[in-house]
Coordinates of C-alpha atoms in Angstrom, one line a residue:
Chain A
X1 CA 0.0 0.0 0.0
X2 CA 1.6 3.2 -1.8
X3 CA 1.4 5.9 1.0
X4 CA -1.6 7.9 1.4
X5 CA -1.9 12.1 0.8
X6 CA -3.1 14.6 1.9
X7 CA -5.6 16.7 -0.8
X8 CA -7.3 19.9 -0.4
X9 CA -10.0 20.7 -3.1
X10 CA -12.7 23.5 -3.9
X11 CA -15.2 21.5 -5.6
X12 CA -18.5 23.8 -7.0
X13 CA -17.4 26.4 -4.3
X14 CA -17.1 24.2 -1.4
X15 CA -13.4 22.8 0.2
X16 CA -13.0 19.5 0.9
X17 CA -10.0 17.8 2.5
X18 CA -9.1 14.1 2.7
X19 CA -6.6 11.4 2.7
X20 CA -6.6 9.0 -0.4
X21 CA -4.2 6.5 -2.3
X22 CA -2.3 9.1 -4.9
X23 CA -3.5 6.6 -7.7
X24 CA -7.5 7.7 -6.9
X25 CA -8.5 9.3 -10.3
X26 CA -10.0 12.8 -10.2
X27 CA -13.3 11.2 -11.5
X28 CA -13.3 8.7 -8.7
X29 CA -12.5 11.4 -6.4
X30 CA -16.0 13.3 -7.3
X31 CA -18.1 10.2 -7.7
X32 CA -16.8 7.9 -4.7
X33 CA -15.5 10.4 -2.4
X34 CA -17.7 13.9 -2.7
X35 CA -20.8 12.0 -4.3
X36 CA -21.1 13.9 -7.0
X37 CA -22.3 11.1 -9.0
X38 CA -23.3 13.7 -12.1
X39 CA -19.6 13.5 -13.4
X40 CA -20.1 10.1 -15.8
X41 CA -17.7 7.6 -16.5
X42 CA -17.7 5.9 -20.0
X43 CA -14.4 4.7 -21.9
X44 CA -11.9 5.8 -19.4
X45 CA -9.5 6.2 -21.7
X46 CA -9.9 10.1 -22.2
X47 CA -11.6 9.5 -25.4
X48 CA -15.3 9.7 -25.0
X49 CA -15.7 12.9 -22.6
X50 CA -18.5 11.6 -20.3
X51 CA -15.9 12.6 -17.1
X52 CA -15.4 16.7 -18.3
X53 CA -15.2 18.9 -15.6
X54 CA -14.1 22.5 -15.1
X55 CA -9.9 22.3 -13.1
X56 CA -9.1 26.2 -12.4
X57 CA -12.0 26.6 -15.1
X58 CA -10.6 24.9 -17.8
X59 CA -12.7 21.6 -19.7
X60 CA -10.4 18.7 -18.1
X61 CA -11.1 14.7 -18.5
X62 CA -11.1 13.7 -14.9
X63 CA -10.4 9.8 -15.8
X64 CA -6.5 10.6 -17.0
X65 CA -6.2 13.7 -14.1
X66 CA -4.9 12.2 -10.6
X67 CA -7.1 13.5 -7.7
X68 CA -3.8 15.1 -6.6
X69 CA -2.9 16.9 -9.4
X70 CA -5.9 18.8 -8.6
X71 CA -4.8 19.2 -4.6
X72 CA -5.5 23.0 -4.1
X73 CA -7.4 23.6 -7.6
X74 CA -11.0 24.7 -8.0
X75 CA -13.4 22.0 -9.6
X76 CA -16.4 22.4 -11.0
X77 CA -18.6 19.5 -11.7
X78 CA -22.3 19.4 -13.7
X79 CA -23.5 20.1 -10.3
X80 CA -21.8 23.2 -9.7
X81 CA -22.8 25.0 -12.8
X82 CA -26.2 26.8 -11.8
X83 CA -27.8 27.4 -8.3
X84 CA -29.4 24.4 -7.3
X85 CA -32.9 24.4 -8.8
X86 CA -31.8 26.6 -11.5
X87 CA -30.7 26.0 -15.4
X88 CA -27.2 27.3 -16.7
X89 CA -28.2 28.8 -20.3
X90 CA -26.4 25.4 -21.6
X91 CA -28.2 23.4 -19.7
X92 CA -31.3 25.8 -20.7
X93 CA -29.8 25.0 -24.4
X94 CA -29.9 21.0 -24.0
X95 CA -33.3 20.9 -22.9
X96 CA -35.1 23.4 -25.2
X97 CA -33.2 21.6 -28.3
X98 CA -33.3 18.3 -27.1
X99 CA -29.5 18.1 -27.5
X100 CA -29.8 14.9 -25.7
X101 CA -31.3 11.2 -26.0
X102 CA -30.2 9.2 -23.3
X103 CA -28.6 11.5 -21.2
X104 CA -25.2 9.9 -20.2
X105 CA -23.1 12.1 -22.4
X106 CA -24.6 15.2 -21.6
X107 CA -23.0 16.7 -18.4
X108 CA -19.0 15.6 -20.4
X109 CA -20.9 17.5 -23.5
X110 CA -22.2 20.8 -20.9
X111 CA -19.2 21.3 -19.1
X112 CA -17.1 20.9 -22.7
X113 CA -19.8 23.4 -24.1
X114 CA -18.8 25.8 -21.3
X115 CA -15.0 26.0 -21.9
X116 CA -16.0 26.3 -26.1
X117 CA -18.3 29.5 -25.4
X118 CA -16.3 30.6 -22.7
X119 CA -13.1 30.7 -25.3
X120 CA -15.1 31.5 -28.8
X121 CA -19.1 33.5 -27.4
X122 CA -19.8 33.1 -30.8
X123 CA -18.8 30.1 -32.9
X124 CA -19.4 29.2 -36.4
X125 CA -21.1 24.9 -36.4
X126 CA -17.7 24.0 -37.6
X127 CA -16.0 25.7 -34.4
X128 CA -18.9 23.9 -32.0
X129 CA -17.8 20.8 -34.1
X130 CA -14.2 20.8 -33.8
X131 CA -15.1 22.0 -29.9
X132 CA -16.7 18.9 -28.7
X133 CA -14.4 16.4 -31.2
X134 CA -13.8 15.1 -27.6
X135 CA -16.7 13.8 -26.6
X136 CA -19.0 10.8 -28.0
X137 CA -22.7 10.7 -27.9
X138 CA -24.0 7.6 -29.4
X139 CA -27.9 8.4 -29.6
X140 CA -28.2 11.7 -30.8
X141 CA -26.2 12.1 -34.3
X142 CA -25.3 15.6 -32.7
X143 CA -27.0 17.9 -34.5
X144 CA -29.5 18.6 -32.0
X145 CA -26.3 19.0 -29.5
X146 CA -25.0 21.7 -31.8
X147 CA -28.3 23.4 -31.8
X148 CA -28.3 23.6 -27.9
X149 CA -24.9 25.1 -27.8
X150 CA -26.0 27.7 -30.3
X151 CA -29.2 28.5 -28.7
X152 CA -26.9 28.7 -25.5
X153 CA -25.0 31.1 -27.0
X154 CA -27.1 33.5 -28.1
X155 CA -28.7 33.4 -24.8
X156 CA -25.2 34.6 -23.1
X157 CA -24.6 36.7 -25.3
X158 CA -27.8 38.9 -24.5
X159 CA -26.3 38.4 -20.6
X160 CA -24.1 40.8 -19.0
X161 CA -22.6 37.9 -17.0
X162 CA -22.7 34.2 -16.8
X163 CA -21.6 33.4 -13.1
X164 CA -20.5 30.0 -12.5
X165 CA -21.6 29.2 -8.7
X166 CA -19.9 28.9 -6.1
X167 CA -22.8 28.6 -4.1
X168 CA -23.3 24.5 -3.8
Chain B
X1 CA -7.6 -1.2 -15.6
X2 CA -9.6 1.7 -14.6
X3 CA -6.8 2.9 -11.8
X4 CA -3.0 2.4 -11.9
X5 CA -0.8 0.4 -10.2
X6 CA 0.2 1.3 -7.0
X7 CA 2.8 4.2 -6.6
X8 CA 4.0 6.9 -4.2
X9 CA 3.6 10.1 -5.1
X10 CA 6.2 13.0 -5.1
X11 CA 4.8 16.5 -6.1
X12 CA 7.6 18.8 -6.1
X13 CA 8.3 22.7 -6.6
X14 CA 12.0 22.3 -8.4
X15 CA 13.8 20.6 -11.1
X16 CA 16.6 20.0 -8.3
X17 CA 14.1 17.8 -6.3
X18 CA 12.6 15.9 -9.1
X19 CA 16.0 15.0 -10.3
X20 CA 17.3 14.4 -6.2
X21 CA 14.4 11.7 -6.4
X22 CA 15.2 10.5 -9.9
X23 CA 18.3 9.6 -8.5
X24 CA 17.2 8.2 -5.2
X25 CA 14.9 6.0 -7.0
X26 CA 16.0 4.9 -10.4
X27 CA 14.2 2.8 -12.7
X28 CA 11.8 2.7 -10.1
X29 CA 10.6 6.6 -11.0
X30 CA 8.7 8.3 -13.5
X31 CA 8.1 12.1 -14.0
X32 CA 5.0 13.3 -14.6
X33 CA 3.7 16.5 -15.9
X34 CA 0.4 17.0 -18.4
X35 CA -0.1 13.0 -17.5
X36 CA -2.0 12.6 -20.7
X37 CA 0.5 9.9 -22.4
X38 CA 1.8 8.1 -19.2
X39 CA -1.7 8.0 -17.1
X40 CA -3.2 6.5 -19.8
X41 CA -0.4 3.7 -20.1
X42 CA 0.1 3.2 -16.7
X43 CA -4.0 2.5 -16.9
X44 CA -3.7 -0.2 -18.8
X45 CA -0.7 -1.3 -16.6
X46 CA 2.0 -0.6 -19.8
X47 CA 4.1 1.0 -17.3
X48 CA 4.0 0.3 -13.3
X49 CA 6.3 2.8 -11.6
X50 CA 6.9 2.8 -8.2
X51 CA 7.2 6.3 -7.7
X52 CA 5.6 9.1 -9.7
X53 CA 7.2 12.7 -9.5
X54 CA 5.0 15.1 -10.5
X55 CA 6.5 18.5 -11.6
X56 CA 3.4 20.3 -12.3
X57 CA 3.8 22.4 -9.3
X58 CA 7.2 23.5 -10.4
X59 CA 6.9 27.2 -11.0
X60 CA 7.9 29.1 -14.1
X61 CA 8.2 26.5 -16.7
X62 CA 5.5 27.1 -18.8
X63 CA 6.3 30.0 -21.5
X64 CA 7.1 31.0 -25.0
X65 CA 9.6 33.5 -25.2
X66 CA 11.2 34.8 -28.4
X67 CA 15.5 35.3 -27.5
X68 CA 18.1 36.8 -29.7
X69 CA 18.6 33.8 -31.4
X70 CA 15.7 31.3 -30.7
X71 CA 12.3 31.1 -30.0
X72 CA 12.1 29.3 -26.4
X73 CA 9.0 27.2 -24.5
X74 CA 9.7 25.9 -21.3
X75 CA 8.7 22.1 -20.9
X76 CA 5.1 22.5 -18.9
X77 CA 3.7 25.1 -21.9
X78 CA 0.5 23.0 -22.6
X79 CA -0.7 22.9 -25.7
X80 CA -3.4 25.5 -25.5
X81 CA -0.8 28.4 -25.1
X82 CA 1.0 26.7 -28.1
X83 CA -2.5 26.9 -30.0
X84 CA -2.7 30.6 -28.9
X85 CA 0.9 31.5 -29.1
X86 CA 0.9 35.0 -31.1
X87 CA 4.9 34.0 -31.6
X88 CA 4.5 30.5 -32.8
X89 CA 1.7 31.5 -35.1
X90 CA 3.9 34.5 -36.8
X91 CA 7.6 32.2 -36.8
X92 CA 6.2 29.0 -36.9
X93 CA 2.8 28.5 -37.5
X94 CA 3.5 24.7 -37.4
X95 CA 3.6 24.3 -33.8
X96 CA -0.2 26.1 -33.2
X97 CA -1.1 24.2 -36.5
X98 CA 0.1 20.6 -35.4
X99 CA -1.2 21.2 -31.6
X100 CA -4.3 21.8 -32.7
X101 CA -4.5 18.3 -34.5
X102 CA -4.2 16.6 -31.1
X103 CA -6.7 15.1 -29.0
X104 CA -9.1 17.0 -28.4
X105 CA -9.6 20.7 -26.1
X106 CA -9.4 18.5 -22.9
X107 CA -6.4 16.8 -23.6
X108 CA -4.7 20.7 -24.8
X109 CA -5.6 21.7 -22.0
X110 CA -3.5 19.3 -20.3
X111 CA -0.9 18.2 -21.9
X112 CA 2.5 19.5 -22.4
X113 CA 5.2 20.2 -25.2
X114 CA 7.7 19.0 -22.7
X115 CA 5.7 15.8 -21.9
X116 CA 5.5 14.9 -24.9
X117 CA 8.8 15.1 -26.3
X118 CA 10.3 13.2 -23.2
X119 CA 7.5 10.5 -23.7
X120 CA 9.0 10.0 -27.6
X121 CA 5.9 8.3 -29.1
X122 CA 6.4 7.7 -32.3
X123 CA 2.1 8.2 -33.1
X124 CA 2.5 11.7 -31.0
X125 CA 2.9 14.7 -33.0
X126 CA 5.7 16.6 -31.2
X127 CA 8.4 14.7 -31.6
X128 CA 7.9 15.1 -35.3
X129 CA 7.4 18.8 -35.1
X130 CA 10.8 19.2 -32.7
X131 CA 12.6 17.5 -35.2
X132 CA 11.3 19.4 -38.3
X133 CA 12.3 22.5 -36.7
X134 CA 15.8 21.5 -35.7
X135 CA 15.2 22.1 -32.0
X136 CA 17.8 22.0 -29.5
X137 CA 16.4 20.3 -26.0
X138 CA 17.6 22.1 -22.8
X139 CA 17.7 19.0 -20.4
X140 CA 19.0 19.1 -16.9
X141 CA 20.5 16.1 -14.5
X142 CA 22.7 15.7 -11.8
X143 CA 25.4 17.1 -13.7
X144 CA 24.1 20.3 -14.8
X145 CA 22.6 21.5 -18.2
X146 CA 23.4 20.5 -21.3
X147 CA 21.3 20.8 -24.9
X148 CA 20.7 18.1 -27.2
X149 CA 19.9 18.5 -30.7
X150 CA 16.6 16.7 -31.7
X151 CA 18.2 14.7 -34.0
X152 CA 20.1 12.8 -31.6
X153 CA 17.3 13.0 -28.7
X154 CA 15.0 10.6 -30.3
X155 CA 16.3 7.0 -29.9
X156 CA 13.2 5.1 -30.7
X157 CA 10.0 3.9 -29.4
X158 CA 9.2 5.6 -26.1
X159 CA 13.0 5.4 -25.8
X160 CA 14.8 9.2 -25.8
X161 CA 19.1 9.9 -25.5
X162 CA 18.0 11.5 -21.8
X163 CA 19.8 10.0 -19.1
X164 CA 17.7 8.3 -16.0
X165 CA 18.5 11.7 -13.7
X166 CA 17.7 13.9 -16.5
X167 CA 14.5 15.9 -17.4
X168 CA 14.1 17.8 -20.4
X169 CA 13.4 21.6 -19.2
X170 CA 12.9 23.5 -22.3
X171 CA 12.8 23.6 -25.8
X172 CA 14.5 25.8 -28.2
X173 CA 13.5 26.7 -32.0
X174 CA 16.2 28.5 -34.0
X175 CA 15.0 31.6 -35.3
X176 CA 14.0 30.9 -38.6
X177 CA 16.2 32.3 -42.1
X178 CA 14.3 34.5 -44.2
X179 CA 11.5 32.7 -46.4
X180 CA 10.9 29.9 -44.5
X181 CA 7.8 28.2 -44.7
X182 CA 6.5 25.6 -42.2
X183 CA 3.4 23.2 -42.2
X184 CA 2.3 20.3 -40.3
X185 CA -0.8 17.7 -41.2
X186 CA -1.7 14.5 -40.6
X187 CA -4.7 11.4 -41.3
X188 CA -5.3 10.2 -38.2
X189 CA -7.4 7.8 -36.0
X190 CA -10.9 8.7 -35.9
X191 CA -11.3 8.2 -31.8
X192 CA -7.4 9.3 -30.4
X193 CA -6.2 11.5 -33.5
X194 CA -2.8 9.9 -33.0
X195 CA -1.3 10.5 -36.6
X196 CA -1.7 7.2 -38.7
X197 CA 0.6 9.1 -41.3
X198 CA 1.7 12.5 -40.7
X199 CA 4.4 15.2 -42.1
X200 CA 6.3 18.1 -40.9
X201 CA 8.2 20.6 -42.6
X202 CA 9.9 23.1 -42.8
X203 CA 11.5 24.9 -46.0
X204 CA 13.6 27.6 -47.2
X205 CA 13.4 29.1 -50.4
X206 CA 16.2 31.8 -51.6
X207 CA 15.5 34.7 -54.1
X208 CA 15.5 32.5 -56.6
X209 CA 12.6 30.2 -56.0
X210 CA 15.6 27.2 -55.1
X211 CA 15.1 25.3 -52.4
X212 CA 18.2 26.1 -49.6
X213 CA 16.8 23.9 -46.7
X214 CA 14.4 21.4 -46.1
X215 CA 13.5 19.3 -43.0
X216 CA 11.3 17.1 -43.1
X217 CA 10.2 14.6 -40.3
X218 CA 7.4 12.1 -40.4
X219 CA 5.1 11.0 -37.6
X220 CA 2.6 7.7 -37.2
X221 CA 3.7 5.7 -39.7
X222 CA 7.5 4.8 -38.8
X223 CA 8.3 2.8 -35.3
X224 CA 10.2 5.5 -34.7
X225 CA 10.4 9.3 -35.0
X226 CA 12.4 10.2 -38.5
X227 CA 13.5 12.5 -41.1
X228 CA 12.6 11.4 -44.3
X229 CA 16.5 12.3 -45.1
X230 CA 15.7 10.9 -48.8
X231 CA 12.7 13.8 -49.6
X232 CA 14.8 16.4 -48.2
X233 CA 17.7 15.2 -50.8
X234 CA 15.1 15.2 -53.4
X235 CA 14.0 18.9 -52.7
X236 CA 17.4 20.9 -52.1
X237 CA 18.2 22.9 -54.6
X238 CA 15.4 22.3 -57.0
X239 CA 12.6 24.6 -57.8
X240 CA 10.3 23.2 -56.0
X241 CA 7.2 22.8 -58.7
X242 CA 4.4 20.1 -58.4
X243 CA 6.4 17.1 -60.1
X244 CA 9.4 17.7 -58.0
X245 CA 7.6 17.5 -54.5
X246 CA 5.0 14.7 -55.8
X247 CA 8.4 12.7 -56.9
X248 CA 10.2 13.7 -53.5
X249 CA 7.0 12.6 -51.7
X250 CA 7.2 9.4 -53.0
X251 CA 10.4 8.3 -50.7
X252 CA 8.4 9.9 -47.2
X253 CA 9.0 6.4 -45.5
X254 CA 11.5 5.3 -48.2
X255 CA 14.4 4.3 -44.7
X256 CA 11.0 3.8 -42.5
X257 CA 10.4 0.4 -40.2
X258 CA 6.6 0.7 -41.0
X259 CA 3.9 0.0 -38.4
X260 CA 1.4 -2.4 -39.6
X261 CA -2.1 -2.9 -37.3
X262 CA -5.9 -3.0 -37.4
X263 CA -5.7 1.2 -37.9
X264 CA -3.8 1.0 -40.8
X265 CA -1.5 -1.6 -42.8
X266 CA 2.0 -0.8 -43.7
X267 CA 1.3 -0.6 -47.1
X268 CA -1.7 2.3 -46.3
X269 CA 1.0 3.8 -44.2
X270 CA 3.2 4.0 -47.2
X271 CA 0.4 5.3 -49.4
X272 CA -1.3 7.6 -47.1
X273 CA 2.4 9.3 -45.6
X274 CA 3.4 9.9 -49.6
X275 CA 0.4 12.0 -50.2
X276 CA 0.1 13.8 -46.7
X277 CA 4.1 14.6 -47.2
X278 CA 3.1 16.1 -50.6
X279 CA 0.4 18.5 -49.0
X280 CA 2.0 19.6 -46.2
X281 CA 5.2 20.1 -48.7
X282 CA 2.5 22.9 -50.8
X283 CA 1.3 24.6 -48.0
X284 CA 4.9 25.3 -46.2
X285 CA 5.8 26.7 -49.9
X286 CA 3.1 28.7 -49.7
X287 CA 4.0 30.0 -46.1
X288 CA 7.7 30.6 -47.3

């Protein structure tokens, strides 16, 4: 047994501090650990982007990012994205467009949605595309995916601020 | 696997203590910085070490700075600031071009040029860049700094000329001469994007329209990282028109140990590297 550490973490605005074995994957970290069970685990082999989540506010894939390599970083998971009982405009986006079948990909595709509008307000479909190359939805044939990101943002763009909370 | 091995882990804030430790434990240790090459194979149990030293905390070695004489990135510059590097895209708009070809925005975010180059996969698309563009790799050990020139650093598969103390800690681009044009592409695996057949170069053309230098370095196809030594023959001092590059294409893997497996045969290697060699050829013309 590899010595445990010592980890420190702001998840969705809140800290946390445990011990765990240094090989504990960020994505087992929020799921096992925290109970965030929102944060979705598909290939595990950073290809199909069910496990996105915001590290220091950029998209990461938490099944190839150690739990300690995020010691003192802010996460945020699907969870932390709106106030509880409220929509973020992407999440708004999904549901009005039906950008979703199933459901398993969709927090990976929100969160990876968040760091594309938060780099590019306005992209072009090829731009959303080449956005979410990294993550795999197997129901949907994404075009109703790219629809909710472009109805998402041309909802932020008519906002003067999209917060991300730090209130859960 | 869906979790490594067992390890210890060693975060540290210097290059001095990750190679204090790389000494103290050997074969035993592994550095780790983006996480997104050797997390993945220690997954699937590819590589077990026993100790992991992770230099992500280490301060101040993420940056692209242009010197006197080069154009320097320190070994933790992921490849986001490569993709958005305002000097890479106006000296050498291969480096933002190829980065963007990898993975996907999560794994730029996250991975590093330094990573990369240390990790020597043949599939990756750094190496190949590095050696197209001549660099020079600052490494440090036990004995101080020293540079190696790219062209010696890459050994073969996952296997670089660094010594077990030493870690690579930045990379530096010559300035390019006057006219230079560089390009990267590649056809790669739908699901990774690791290159099945890729090409870097990087030309110079003299006042008149004569080919003075060309580097040319292919990634995905070989078993190792190489310069296709017998295109570059075939471009310097030509004019470089359509039949000359699609003839000098033709030898991309000409002194290549081909990979053969269910993403592509050797054969489709051959094919595919031969007409990605050509294109990428055109557009660093273009550029020069």
């Amino acid at each position: 047994m590899a010595t445990k550490r010592s980890i420190t973490i702001t998840v969705n605005g809140q800290q946390h501090q445990s011990e765990i074995e240094p090989r504990m994957l960020l994505v087992h970290y929020l799921r096992e650990i925290l109970d965030l069970t929102g944060t979705h685990i598909g290939c595990n082999t950073s290809q199909c982007g069910a496990c996105v989540v915001l590290l220091n506010g950029e998209a990461v894939k938490a099944c190839t990012v150690l739990a300690m390599q995020a010691h003192g970083c802010e996460i945020t998971t699907i969870e932390g994205l709106a106030p509880a009982g409220e929509l973020h405009p992407i999440q708004t986006g999904f549901w009005e467009k039906h950008g979703l079948q199933c459901g398993f990909c969709t927090p990976g595709m929100i969160m990876s949605s968040y760091q594309l509008l938060k780099d590019n307000p306005h992209p072009t479909e090829d731009e959303i595309c080449k956005g979410l190359e990294g993550n795999i939805c197997r129901c949907t044939g994404y075009q109703n995916i790219v629809r909710a990101v472009q109805d998402a943002a041309e909802h932020m763009s008519t906002e003067t601020s999209i917060p991300v909370s730090t209130q859960n | 696997m869906s979790v490594p091995a067992v390890f210890d882990y060693h975060p540290v804030q210097s290059v001095d203590e990750a190679i204090a430790l790389l000494q103290l434990y050997g074969d035993e240790a592994k550095i780790l910085a983006g996480g997104h090459s050797l997390l993945p194979a220690m997954k699937l149990r590819l590589t077990q070490p026993e100790h992991l030293i992770d230099i992500g905390p280490i301060p101040n070695l993420a940056y692209i700075r242009k010197e006197k004489d080069a154009i320097v990135l320190g070994t933790l510059t992921r490849y986001k600031q490569i993709e958005q590097s305002e000097i890479l895209h106006k000296y050498y708009p291969i480096l933002p071009e190829g980065t963007a070809l990898i993975g996907d925005q999560q794994v730029r975010n996250r991975g590093t040029i330094g990573g990369s180059v240390a990790h020597s996969d043949p599939a990756g698309d750094m190496p190949g860049i590095v050696l197209a563009l001549k660099a020079q790799l600052v490494v440090q050990g036990a004995n101080g700094t020293r540079t190696i020139a790219a062209d010696d650093f890459f050994v073969d598969t996952f296997l670089t000329a660094l010594e077990q103390d030493e870690i690579v800690t930045a990379i530096r681009l010559p300035l390019p001469a006057p006219h230079t044009g560089s390009a990267y592409a590649k056809i790669s695996n739908k699901a990774s994007h690791y290159a099945i057949a890729g090409c870097a170069a990087v030309l110079t053309i003299n006042k008149k329209g004569l080919c003075t230098s060309a580097s040319i370095a292919i990634t995905g196809a070989s078993t190792r990282i190489i310069r296709a030594s017998e295109v570059e023959a075939a471009l310097i001092s030509k004019k470089l028109d359509d039949a000359t590059i699609t003839s000098a294409s033709s030898h991309a893997v000409a002194n290549a140990d081909l990979i053969s497996d269910i993403h592509g045969s050797a054969e489709y290697r051959q094919q595919m590297a031969a007409v990605i060699t050509r294109r990428v050829i055109m557009h660093a013309l273009e550029r020069a």
